[in-house]
Structures are given as C-alpha cells and as structure tokens.
mmCIF file of C-alpha atoms in Angstrom:
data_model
loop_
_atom_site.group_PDB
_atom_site.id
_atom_site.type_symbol
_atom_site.label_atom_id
_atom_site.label_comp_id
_atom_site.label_asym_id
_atom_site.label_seq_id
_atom_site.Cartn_x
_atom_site.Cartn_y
_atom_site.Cartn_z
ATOM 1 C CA UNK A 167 -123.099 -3.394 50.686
ATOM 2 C CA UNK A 168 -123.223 -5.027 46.925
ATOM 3 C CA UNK A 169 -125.750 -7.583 46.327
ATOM 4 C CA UNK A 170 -122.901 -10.312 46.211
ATOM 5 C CA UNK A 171 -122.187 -9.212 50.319
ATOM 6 C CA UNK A 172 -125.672 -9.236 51.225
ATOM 7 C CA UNK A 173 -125.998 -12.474 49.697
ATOM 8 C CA UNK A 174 -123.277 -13.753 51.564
ATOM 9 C CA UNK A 175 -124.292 -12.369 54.298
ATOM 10 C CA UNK A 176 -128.183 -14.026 53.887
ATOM 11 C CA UNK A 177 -126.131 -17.580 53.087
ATOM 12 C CA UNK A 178 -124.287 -17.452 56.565
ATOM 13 C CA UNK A 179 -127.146 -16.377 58.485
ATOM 14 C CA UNK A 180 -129.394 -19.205 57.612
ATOM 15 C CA UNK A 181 -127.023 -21.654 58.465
ATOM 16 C CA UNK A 182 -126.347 -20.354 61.816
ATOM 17 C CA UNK A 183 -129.904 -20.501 62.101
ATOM 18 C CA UNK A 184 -130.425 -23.788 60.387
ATOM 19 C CA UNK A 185 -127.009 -25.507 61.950
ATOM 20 C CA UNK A 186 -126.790 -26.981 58.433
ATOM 21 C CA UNK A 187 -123.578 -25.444 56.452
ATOM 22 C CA UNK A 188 -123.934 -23.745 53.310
ATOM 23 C CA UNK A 189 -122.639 -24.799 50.215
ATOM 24 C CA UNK A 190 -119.775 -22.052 49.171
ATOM 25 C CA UNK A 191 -119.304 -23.079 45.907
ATOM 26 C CA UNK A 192 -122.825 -21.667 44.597
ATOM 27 C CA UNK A 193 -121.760 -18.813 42.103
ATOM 28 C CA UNK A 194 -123.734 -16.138 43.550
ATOM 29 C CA UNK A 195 -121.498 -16.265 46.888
ATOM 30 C CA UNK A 196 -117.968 -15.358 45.473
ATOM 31 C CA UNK A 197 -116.617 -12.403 46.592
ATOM 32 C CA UNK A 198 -114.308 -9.952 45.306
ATOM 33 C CA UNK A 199 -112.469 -8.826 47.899
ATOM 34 C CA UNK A 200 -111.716 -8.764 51.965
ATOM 35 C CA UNK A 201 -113.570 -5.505 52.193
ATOM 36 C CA UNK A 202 -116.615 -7.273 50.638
ATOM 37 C CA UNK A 203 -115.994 -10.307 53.281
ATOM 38 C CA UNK A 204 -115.710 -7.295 56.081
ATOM 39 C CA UNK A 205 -118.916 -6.002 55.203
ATOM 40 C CA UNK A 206 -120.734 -8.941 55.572
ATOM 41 C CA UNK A 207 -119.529 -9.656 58.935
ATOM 42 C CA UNK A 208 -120.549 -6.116 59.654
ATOM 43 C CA UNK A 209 -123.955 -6.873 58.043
ATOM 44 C CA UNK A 210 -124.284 -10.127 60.000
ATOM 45 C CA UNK A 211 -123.602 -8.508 63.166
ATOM 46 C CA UNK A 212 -126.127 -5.867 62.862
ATOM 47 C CA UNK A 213 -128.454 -8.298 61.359
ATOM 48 C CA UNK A 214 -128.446 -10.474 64.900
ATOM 49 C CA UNK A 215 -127.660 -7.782 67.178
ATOM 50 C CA UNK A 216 -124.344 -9.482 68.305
ATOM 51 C CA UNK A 217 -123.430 -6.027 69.727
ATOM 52 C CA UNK A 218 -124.786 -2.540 70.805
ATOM 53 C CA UNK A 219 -124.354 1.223 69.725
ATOM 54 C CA UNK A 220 -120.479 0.991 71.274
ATOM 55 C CA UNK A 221 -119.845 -1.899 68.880
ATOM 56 C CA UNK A 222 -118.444 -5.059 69.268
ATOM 57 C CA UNK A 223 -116.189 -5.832 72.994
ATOM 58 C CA UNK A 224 -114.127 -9.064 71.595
ATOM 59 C CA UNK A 225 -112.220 -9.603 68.629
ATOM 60 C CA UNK A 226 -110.141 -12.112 67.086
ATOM 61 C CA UNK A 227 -107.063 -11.001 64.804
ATOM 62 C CA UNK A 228 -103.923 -12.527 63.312
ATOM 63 C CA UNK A 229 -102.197 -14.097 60.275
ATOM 64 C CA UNK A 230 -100.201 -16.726 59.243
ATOM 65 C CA UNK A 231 -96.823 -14.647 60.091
ATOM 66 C CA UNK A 232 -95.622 -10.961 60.189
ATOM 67 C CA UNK A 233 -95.114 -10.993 56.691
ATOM 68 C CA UNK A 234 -98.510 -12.199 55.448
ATOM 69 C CA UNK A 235 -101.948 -10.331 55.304
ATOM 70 C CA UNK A 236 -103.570 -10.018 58.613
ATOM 71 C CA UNK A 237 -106.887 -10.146 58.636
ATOM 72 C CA UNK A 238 -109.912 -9.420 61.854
ATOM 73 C CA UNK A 239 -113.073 -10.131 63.156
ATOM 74 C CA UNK A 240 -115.452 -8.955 65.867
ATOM 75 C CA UNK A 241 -116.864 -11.753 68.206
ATOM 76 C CA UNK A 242 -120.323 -11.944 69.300
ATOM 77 C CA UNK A 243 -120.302 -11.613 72.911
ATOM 78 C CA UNK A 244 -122.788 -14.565 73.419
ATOM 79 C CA UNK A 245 -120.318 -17.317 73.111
ATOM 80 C CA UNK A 246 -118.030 -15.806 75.106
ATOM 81 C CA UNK A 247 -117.115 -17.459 78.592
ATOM 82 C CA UNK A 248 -114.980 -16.405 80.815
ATOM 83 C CA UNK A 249 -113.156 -17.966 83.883
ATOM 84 C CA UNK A 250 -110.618 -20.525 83.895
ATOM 85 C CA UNK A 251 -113.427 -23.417 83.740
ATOM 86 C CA UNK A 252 -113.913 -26.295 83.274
ATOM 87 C CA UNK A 253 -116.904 -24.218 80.923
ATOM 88 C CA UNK A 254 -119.759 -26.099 79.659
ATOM 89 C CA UNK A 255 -119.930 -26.165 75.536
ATOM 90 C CA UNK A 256 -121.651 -29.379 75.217
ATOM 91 C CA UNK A 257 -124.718 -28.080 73.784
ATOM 92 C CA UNK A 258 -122.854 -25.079 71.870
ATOM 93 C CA UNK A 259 -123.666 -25.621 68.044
ATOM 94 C CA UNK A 260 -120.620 -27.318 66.365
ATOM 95 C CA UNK A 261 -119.734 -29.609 63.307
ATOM 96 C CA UNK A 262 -115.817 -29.296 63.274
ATOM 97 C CA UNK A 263 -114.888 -28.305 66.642
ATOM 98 C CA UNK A 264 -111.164 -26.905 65.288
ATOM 99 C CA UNK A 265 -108.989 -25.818 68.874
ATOM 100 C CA UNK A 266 -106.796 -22.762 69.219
ATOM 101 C CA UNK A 267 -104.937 -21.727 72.053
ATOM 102 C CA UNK A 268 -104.223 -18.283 72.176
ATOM 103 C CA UNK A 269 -102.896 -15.151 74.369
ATOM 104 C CA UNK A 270 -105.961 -12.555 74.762
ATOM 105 C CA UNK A 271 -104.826 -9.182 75.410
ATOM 106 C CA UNK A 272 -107.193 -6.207 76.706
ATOM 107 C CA UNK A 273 -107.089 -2.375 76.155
ATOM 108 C CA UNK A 274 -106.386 -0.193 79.218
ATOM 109 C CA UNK A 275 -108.654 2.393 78.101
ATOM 110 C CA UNK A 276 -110.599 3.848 75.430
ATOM 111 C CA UNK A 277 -108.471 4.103 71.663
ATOM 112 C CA UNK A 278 -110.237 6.697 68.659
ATOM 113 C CA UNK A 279 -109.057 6.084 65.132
ATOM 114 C CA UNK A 280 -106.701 9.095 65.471
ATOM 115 C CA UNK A 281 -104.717 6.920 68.555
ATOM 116 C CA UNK A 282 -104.567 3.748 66.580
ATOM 117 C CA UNK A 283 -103.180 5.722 63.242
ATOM 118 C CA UNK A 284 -100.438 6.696 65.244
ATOM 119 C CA UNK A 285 -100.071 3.698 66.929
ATOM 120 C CA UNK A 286 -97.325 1.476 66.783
ATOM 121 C CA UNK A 287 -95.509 -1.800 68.511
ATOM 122 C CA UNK A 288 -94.342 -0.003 71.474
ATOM 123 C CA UNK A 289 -97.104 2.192 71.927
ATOM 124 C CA UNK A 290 -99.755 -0.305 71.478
ATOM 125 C CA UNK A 291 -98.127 -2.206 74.292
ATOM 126 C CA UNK A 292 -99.139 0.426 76.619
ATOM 127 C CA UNK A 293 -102.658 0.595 75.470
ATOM 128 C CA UNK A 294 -102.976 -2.781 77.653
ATOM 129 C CA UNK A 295 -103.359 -3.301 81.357
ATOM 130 C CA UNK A 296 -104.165 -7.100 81.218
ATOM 131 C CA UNK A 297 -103.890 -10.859 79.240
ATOM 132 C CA UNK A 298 -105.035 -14.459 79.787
ATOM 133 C CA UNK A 299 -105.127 -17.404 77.945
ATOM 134 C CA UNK A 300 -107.677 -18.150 75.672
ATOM 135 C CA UNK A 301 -109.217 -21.237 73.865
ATOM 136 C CA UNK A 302 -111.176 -20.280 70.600
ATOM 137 C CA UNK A 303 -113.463 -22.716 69.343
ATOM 138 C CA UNK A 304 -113.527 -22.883 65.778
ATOM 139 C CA UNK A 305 -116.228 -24.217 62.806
ATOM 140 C CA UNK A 306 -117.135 -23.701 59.857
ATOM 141 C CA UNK A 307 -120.858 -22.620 58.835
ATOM 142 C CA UNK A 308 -119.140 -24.184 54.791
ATOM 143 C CA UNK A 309 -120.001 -27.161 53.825
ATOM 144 C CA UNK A 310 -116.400 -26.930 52.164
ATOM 145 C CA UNK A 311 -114.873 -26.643 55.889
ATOM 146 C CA UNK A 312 -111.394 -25.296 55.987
ATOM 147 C CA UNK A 313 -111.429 -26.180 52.585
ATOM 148 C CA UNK A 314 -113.632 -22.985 51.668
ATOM 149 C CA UNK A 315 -112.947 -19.852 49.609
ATOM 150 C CA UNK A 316 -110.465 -17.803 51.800
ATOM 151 C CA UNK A 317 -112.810 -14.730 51.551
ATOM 152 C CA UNK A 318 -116.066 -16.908 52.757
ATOM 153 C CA UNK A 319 -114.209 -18.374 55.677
ATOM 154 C CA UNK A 320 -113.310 -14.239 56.698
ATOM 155 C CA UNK A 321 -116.385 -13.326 56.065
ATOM 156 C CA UNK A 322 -117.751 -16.460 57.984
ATOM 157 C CA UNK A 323 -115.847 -14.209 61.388
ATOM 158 C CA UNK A 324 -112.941 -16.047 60.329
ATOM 159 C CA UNK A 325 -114.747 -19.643 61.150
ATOM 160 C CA UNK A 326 -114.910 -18.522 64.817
ATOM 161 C CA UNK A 327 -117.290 -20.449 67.092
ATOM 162 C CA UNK A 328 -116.593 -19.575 70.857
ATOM 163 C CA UNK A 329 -114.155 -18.595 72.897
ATOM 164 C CA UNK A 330 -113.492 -19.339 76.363
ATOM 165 C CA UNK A 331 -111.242 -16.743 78.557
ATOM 166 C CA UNK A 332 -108.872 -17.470 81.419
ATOM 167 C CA UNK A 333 -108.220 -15.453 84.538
ATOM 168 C CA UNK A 334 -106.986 -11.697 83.832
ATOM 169 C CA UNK A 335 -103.695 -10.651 85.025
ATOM 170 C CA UNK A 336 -101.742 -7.789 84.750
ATOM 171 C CA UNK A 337 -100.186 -7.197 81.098
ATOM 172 C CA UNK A 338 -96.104 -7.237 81.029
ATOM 173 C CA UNK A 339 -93.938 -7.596 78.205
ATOM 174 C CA UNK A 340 -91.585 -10.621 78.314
ATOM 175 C CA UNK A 341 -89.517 -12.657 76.124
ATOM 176 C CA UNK A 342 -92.349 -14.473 74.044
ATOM 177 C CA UNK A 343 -89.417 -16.806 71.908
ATOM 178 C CA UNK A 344 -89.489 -18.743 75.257
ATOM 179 C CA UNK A 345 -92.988 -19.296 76.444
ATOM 180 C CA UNK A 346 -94.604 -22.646 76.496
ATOM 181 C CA UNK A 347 -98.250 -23.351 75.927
ATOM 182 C CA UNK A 348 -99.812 -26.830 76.847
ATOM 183 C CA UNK A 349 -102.543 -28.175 75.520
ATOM 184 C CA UNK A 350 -104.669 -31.019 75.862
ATOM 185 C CA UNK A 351 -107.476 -32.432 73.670
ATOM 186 C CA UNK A 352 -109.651 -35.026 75.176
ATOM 187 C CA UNK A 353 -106.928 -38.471 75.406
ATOM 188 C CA UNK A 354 -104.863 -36.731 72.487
ATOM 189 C CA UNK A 355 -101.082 -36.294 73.654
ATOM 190 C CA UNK A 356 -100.712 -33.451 74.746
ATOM 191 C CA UNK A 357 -99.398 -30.781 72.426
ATOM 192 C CA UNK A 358 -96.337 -28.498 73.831
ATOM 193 C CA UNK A 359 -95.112 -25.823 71.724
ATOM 194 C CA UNK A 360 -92.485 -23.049 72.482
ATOM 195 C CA UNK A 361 -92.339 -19.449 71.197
ATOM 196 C CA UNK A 362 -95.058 -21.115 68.814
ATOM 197 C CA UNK A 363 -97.042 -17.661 67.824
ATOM 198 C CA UNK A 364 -97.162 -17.216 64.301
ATOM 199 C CA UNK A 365 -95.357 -13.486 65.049
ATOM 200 C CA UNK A 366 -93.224 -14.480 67.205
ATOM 201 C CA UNK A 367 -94.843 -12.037 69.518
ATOM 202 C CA UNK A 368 -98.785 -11.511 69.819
ATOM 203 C CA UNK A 369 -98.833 -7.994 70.767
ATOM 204 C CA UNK A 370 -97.158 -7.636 67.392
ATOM 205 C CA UNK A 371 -100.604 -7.923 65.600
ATOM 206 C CA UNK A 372 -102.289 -5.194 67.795
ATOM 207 C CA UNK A 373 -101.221 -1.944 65.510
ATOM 208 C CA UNK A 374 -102.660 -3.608 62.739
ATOM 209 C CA UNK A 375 -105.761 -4.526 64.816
ATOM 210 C CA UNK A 376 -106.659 -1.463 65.959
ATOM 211 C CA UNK A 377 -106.385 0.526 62.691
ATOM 212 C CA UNK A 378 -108.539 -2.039 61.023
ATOM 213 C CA UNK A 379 -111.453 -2.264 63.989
ATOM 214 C CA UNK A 380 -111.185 1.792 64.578
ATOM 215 C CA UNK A 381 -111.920 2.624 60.523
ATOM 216 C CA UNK A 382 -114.692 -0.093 61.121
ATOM 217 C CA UNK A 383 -116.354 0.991 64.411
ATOM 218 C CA UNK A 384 -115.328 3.818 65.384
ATOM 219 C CA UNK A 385 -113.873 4.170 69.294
ATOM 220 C CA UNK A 386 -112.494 1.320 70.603
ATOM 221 C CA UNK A 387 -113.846 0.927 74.332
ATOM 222 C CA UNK A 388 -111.604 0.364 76.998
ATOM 223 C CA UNK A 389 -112.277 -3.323 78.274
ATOM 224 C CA UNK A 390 -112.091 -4.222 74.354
ATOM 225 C CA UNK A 391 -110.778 -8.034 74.337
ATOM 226 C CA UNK A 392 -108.457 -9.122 71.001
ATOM 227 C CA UNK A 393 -107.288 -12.656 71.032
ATOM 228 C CA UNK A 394 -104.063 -12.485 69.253
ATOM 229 C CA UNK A 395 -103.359 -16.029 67.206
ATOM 230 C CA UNK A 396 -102.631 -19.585 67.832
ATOM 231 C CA UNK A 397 -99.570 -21.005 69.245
ATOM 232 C CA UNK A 398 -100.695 -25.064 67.866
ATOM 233 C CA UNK A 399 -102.159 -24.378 64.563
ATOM 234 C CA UNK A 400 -105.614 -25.989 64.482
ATOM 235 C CA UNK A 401 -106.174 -29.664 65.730
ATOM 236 C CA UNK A 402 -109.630 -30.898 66.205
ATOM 237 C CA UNK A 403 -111.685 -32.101 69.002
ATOM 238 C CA UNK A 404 -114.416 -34.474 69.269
ATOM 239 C CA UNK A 405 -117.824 -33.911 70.929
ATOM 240 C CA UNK A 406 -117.046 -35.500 74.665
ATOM 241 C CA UNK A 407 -113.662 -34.243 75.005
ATOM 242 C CA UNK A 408 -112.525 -32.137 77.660
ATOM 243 C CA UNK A 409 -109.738 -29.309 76.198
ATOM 244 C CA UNK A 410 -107.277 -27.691 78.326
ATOM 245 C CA UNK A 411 -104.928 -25.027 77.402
ATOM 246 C CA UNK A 412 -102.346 -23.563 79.585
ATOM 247 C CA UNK A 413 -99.774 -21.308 79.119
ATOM 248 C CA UNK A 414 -96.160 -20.989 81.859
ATOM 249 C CA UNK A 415 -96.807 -18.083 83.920
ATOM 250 C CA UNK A 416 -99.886 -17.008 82.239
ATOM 251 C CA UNK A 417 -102.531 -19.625 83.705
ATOM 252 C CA UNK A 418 -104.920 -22.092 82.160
ATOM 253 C CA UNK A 419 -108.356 -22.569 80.797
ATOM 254 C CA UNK A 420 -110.709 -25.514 79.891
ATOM 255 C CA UNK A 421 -113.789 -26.063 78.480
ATOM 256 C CA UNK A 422 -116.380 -29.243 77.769
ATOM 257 C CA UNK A 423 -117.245 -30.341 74.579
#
C-alpha cells in the first residue's frame, strides 16, 4: 500500500471512530486509481478486524448498468442483521441514512480463483442455492456525501453502512424484467418499481464479483453473501422512520431507524 492508500485508509478510520466525516477534498487523500481505493478497504478491514483468516462472508457489488465499470466491496459482518425484522438500527451510527433495496444471493459452496476465472452467467447461477431481499443502509464517512471523489466513496466500502437480510429461500432463475419490489420509507409513498435492477438481472454481476473478491481473498467460502444492486436508486430516510422493502415472491424485510 502507497502512502496516499494508507492515508486514506487512516482518514476513514478516524471518522468511523470519531462519527464526524472527513473532509475529502484535503490533497493528501486523492487517489489514483480503484486498485488504490481497493487496498484501502483491504487495509481498513484488517486494521478493525471486520473479518477472520477465511476473509470477509458479505459483500456488496454492482454498477450503474452492464455496460459501466462494476465495482465491490466486502461488508463487515457486524452490521449485518438478518431476519425479516422489524430490526433495530436506531442507535446504528448514521448521518445520511441513503436506502437500497436489493436481491442478496448466496454461494452453494466453496469457489477458488481458478472456478471464478472460468466462471460465467450460466455457471455462476449454479454456484447459488439461495436469495432474499435485502435493505442496505447507506452513509457516507465524507463530509462531501454523495458528492465525494468517486474513488473515496469506493474506498469508503462503497458508502455502505448496514445491511439487513430477509428470510433465505431456495435460489431459481426467473424472468427478472417482471419482478416488482416495494418499498416504503417512513410516511414517504411508497416506491414500486418493475424489472428496476440496473442489469436487468442481478445474478448478471456475479462473474464479475467473484473474479474480483477471489484475486482479493483468495477462496470464496460457501455461505459467502453478495448483495447484487438496487432496484430504487437511493432515496433517503430520516432517523424515526420505519423502512420496508419487499420484493413479489421473494419476501420482505424491515428495519428501524
């Protein structure tokens, strides 16, 4: 790591441990690159033992469509709950409190970088056995907010905050164009989208996914959990509101701000 990442990497740490953001336009936190921004989130999770020797269990991947870069980052597992809810987050750490509702997909069993070099859409399908809806809370450790440098808000875990799980059920393959996702944010009207994910289909991001988090970490456990992109974009909560997402067929989650 270059002195520019550890510095980053320094930045983002105090403010997680302050709760006060960090001013990203300081001149000694630009980066060059996303493998610079990768290796501070590497360098962060080591640095606060967000996972053990297997490496990290959750993930969040995506982009802004199947033609534009995807990019990753490991979760820490502490901020993780899982159930349908209603979950407690009123005393989870937030300034921005940014809502995504998402499809989390898990790996059957075990996948080495060899597997996921030879991986692609149809075989990465199979590499699941189960899915559930997922909320991920997002914030911004910035001062800039979603306003930041690109590369601080990746290496910032991609402004991820928590993220709250649904029920597991078996993984099929269906006809994503037509799903519908509901969600709800506090007395907000309720948001409805259809066929909403940014790919058109979220297993579509898993190839990518797993190349990028095998040449990180190494083996891929199975049980590894990758949410997959959102289906609303990114409205915003207020503390005291009570978020719902559901998706037809899929189930539903919630959790308390």
């Amino acid at each position: 790591m270059n002195d520019k990442s550890q510095a980053v990497a320094q930045a983002l740490i105090l403010a997680r441990s302050s709760r006060q953001p960090c001013d990203a336009l300081q001149a000694h936190l630009q980066l060059k690159d996303m493998d610079e921004a990768y290796a501070v989130q590497s360098s962060m999770g080591r640095a606060l033992k967000w996972w053990g020797a297997s490496g990290p269990h959750f993930w969040k991947t995506g982009g802004a469509g199947p033609h534009a870069v995807q990019t990753s980052a490991p979760v820490p597992e502490k901020g993780v709950w899982q159930g349908p809810g209603p979950h407690d987050a009123t005393g989870w750490p937030m300034h921005s409190r940014g809502v995504e509702s998402e499809v989390a997909l898990r790996l059957r069993g075990a996948v080495t970088p060899e597997m996921a070099r030879e991986t692609g859409i149809h075989e990465a399908r199979g590499l699941l056995d189960a899915m559930a809806v997922a909320i991920e809370l997002v914030d911004f450790r910035w001062a800039q907010g979603a306003q930041a440098d690109e590369l601080l808000k990746l290496a910032d875990l991609q402004s991820h905050s928590a993220l709250v799980l649904g029920e597991w059920q078996p993984f099929t393959h269906r006809d994503w164009s037509q799903q519908i996702c509901r969600t709800r944010i506090g007395e907000q009207p309720e948001i409805v989208r259809q066929g909403s994910h940014p790919f058109g289909d979220p297993t579509q991001v898993l190839p990518g996914w797993l190349r990028h988090a095998t040449a990180r970490f190494g083996t891929l456990p199975a049980g590894t959990v990758v949410t997959t992109g959102s289906w609303i974009g990114l409205p915003y909560a207020q503390a005291g509101d009570l978020v719902q997402a559901g998706f037809d067929g899929l189930g539903q989650v919630c959790v308390q701000l």
